Amino acid sequence: MERVDADRLKAVLAKVMAVLVIIGAINWGLIGFFNWNLVDAIFGGGAREETSAAGRLVYSVVGLAGVALALVFPWSRPVDTTTTTTTTRTTGTGANRRIDVRP
């Protein structure tokens, strides 16, 4: 049961990190295309040198989410070798036989 809960927690954390990274990407897109900073517009700060404490906190959390997502993203994991089980019917006896097939 603990394994299922841990897997659910990891899935939720991965989704939260992905949402934060997407928010950061949208903000960078707005800065690049329109020279407009959404985080500063929401949390205050107008000039490049002026960023509110809340804005800096948002930047920090989004940055940490990006690093964490890069570390746990599936491309960094080795490919698992799994066993596929198939069931075949033998003629004449009517019994089922399980065959393990390794890729």
PDB file of C-alpha atoms in Angstrom:
ATOM      1  CA  MET A   1       0.000   0.000   0.000  1.00  0.00           C
ATOM      2  CA  GLU A   2       2.891   2.342   0.754  1.00  0.00           C
ATOM      3  CA  ARG A   3       4.255   1.818  -2.750  1.00  0.00           C
ATOM      4  CA  VAL A   4       0.968   2.926  -4.315  1.00  0.00           C
ATOM      5  CA  ASP A   5       0.845   6.031  -2.125  1.00  0.00           C
ATOM      6  CA  ALA A   6       4.448   6.882  -2.952  1.00  0.00           C
ATOM      7  CA  ASP A   7       3.770   6.466  -6.678  1.00  0.00           C
ATOM      8  CA  ARG A   8       0.715   8.724  -6.443  1.00  0.00           C
ATOM      9  CA  LEU A   9       2.716  11.354  -4.568  1.00  0.00           C
ATOM     10  CA  LYS A  10       5.472  11.231  -7.188  1.00  0.00           C
ATOM     11  CA  ALA A  11       2.901  11.592  -9.967  1.00  0.00           C
ATOM     12  CA  VAL A  12       1.297  14.597  -8.275  1.00  0.00           C
ATOM     13  CA  LEU A  13       4.680  16.237  -7.650  1.00  0.00           C
ATOM     14  CA  ALA A  14       5.704  15.658 -11.267  1.00  0.00           C
ATOM     15  CA  LYS A  15       2.497  17.314 -12.465  1.00  0.00           C
ATOM     16  CA  VAL A  16       2.986  20.289 -10.150  1.00  0.00           C
ATOM     17  CA  MET A  17       6.575  20.694 -11.362  1.00  0.00           C
ATOM     18  CA  ALA A  18       5.425  20.477 -14.978  1.00  0.00           C
ATOM     19  CA  VAL A  19       2.783  23.168 -14.409  1.00  0.00           C
ATOM     20  CA  LEU A  20       5.351  25.455 -12.783  1.00  0.00           C
ATOM     21  CA  VAL A  21       7.794  24.922 -15.638  1.00  0.00           C
ATOM     22  CA  ILE A  22       5.054  25.673 -18.162  1.00  0.00           C
ATOM     23  CA  ILE A  23       4.222  28.897 -16.302  1.00  0.00           C
ATOM     24  CA  GLY A  24       7.894  29.845 -16.427  1.00  0.00           C
ATOM     25  CA  ALA A  25       8.073  29.054 -20.136  1.00  0.00           C
ATOM     26  CA  ILE A  26       5.006  31.177 -20.845  1.00  0.00           C
ATOM     27  CA  ASN A  27       6.517  34.051 -18.871  1.00  0.00           C
ATOM     28  CA  TRP A  28       9.789  33.800 -20.817  1.00  0.00           C
ATOM     29  CA  GLY A  29       7.814  33.713 -24.064  1.00  0.00           C
ATOM     30  CA  LEU A  30       5.974  36.879 -23.074  1.00  0.00           C
ATOM     31  CA  ILE A  31       9.266  38.557 -22.198  1.00  0.00           C
ATOM     32  CA  GLY A  32      10.863  37.473 -25.465  1.00  0.00           C
ATOM     33  CA  PHE A  33       7.996  38.326 -27.801  1.00  0.00           C
ATOM     34  CA  PHE A  34       6.369  41.324 -26.133  1.00  0.00           C
ATOM     35  CA  ASN A  35       8.934  42.553 -23.575  1.00  0.00           C
ATOM     36  CA  TRP A  36       6.263  42.098 -20.902  1.00  0.00           C
ATOM     37  CA  ASN A  37       6.857  40.241 -17.642  1.00  0.00           C
ATOM     38  CA  LEU A  38       3.740  38.530 -16.306  1.00  0.00           C
ATOM     39  CA  VAL A  39       5.224  37.782 -12.867  1.00  0.00           C
ATOM     40  CA  ASP A  40       6.199  41.420 -12.312  1.00  0.00           C
ATOM     41  CA  ALA A  41       2.779  42.518 -13.541  1.00  0.00           C
ATOM     42  CA  ILE A  42       1.053  40.266 -10.993  1.00  0.00           C
ATOM     43  CA  PHE A  43       3.386  40.609  -7.995  1.00  0.00           C
ATOM     44  CA  GLY A  44       4.725  44.121  -8.522  1.00  0.00           C
ATOM     45  CA  GLY A  45       7.965  45.574  -9.716  1.00  0.00           C
ATOM     46  CA  GLY A  46       8.314  47.643 -12.824  1.00  0.00           C
ATOM     47  CA  ALA A  47      11.930  48.096 -13.765  1.00  0.00           C
ATOM     48  CA  ARG A  48      14.449  45.339 -14.304  1.00  0.00           C
ATOM     49  CA  GLU A  49      16.233  46.299 -11.109  1.00  0.00           C
ATOM     50  CA  GLU A  50      12.990  46.342  -9.112  1.00  0.00           C
ATOM     51  CA  THR A  51      11.482  42.968  -8.382  1.00  0.00           C
ATOM     52  CA  SER A  52       9.254  42.396  -5.395  1.00  0.00           C
ATOM     53  CA  ALA A  53      10.036  39.740  -2.826  1.00  0.00           C
ATOM     54  CA  ALA A  54       6.965  37.776  -3.937  1.00  0.00           C
ATOM     55  CA  GLY A  55       8.143  37.929  -7.548  1.00  0.00           C
ATOM     56  CA  ARG A  56      11.591  36.683  -6.579  1.00  0.00           C
ATOM     57  CA  LEU A  57       9.960  33.845  -4.640  1.00  0.00           C
ATOM     58  CA  VAL A  58       7.931  32.864  -7.713  1.00  0.00           C
ATOM     59  CA  TYR A  59      11.078  32.951  -9.883  1.00  0.00           C
ATOM     60  CA  SER A  60      12.908  30.787  -7.334  1.00  0.00           C
ATOM     61  CA  VAL A  61      10.134  28.188  -7.063  1.00  0.00           C
ATOM     62  CA  VAL A  62       9.730  27.979 -10.857  1.00  0.00           C
ATOM     63  CA  GLY A  63      13.505  27.634 -11.277  1.00  0.00           C
ATOM     64  CA  LEU A  64      13.727  24.864  -8.681  1.00  0.00           C
ATOM     65  CA  ALA A  65      10.791  23.084 -10.327  1.00  0.00           C
ATOM     66  CA  GLY A  66      12.631  23.221 -13.644  1.00  0.00           C
ATOM     67  CA  VAL A  67      15.767  21.712 -12.149  1.00  0.00           C
ATOM     68  CA  ALA A  68      13.795  19.011 -10.307  1.00  0.00           C
ATOM     69  CA  LEU A  69      11.813  18.147 -13.434  1.00  0.00           C
ATOM     70  CA  ALA A  70      15.004  17.892 -15.468  1.00  0.00           C
ATOM     71  CA  LEU A  71      16.419  15.466 -12.886  1.00  0.00           C
ATOM     72  CA  VAL A  72      13.389  13.170 -12.760  1.00  0.00           C
ATOM     73  CA  PHE A  73      12.328  13.371 -16.422  1.00  0.00           C
ATOM     74  CA  PRO A  74      12.004   9.906 -18.025  1.00  0.00           C
ATOM     75  CA  TRP A  75      14.945  10.359 -20.412  1.00  0.00           C
ATOM     76  CA  SER A  76      17.375  10.038 -17.493  1.00  0.00           C
ATOM     77  CA  ARG A  77      16.114   6.571 -16.510  1.00  0.00           C
ATOM     78  CA  PRO A  78      17.417   3.357 -18.061  1.00  0.00           C
ATOM     79  CA  VAL A  79      14.943   1.361 -20.080  1.00  0.00           C
ATOM     80  CA  ASP A  80      13.418  -1.397 -17.951  1.00  0.00           C
ATOM     81  CA  THR A  81      13.312  -4.885 -19.322  1.00  0.00           C
ATOM     82  CA  THR A  82       9.839  -6.183 -18.731  1.00  0.00           C
ATOM     83  CA  THR A  83       8.398  -9.628 -19.124  1.00  0.00           C
ATOM     84  CA  THR A  84       5.283  -9.983 -21.236  1.00  0.00           C
ATOM     85  CA  THR A  85       3.053 -12.927 -20.467  1.00  0.00           C
ATOM     86  CA  THR A  86       0.953 -14.474 -23.208  1.00  0.00           C
ATOM     87  CA  THR A  87      -1.571 -17.259 -23.041  1.00  0.00           C
ATOM     88  CA  THR A  88      -1.804 -19.820 -25.834  1.00  0.00           C
ATOM     89  CA  ARG A  89      -4.323 -22.584 -26.317  1.00  0.00           C
ATOM     90  CA  THR A  90      -2.960 -26.012 -27.098  1.00  0.00           C
ATOM     91  CA  THR A  91      -4.965 -28.093 -29.510  1.00  0.00           C
ATOM     92  CA  GLY A  92      -6.443 -31.361 -28.385  1.00  0.00           C
ATOM     93  CA  THR A  93      -6.108 -30.948 -24.608  1.00  0.00           C
ATOM     94  CA  GLY A  94      -7.868 -27.589 -24.191  1.00  0.00           C
ATOM     95  CA  ALA A  95      -5.409 -26.497 -21.479  1.00  0.00           C
ATOM     96  CA  ASN A  96      -3.968 -22.996 -21.329  1.00  0.00           C
ATOM     97  CA  ARG A  97      -0.231 -22.583 -21.200  1.00  0.00           C
ATOM     98  CA  ARG A  98       1.608 -19.439 -20.058  1.00  0.00           C
ATOM     99  CA  ILE A  99       4.708 -18.443 -21.961  1.00  0.00           C
ATOM    100  CA  ASP A 100       7.048 -15.714 -20.738  1.00  0.00           C
ATOM    101  CA  VAL A 101       8.351 -13.666 -23.651  1.00  0.00           C
ATOM    102  CA  ARG A 102      11.334 -11.392 -23.118  1.00  0.00           C
ATOM    103  CA  PRO A 103      11.800  -8.497 -25.557  1.00  0.00           C
TER     104      PRO A 103
END
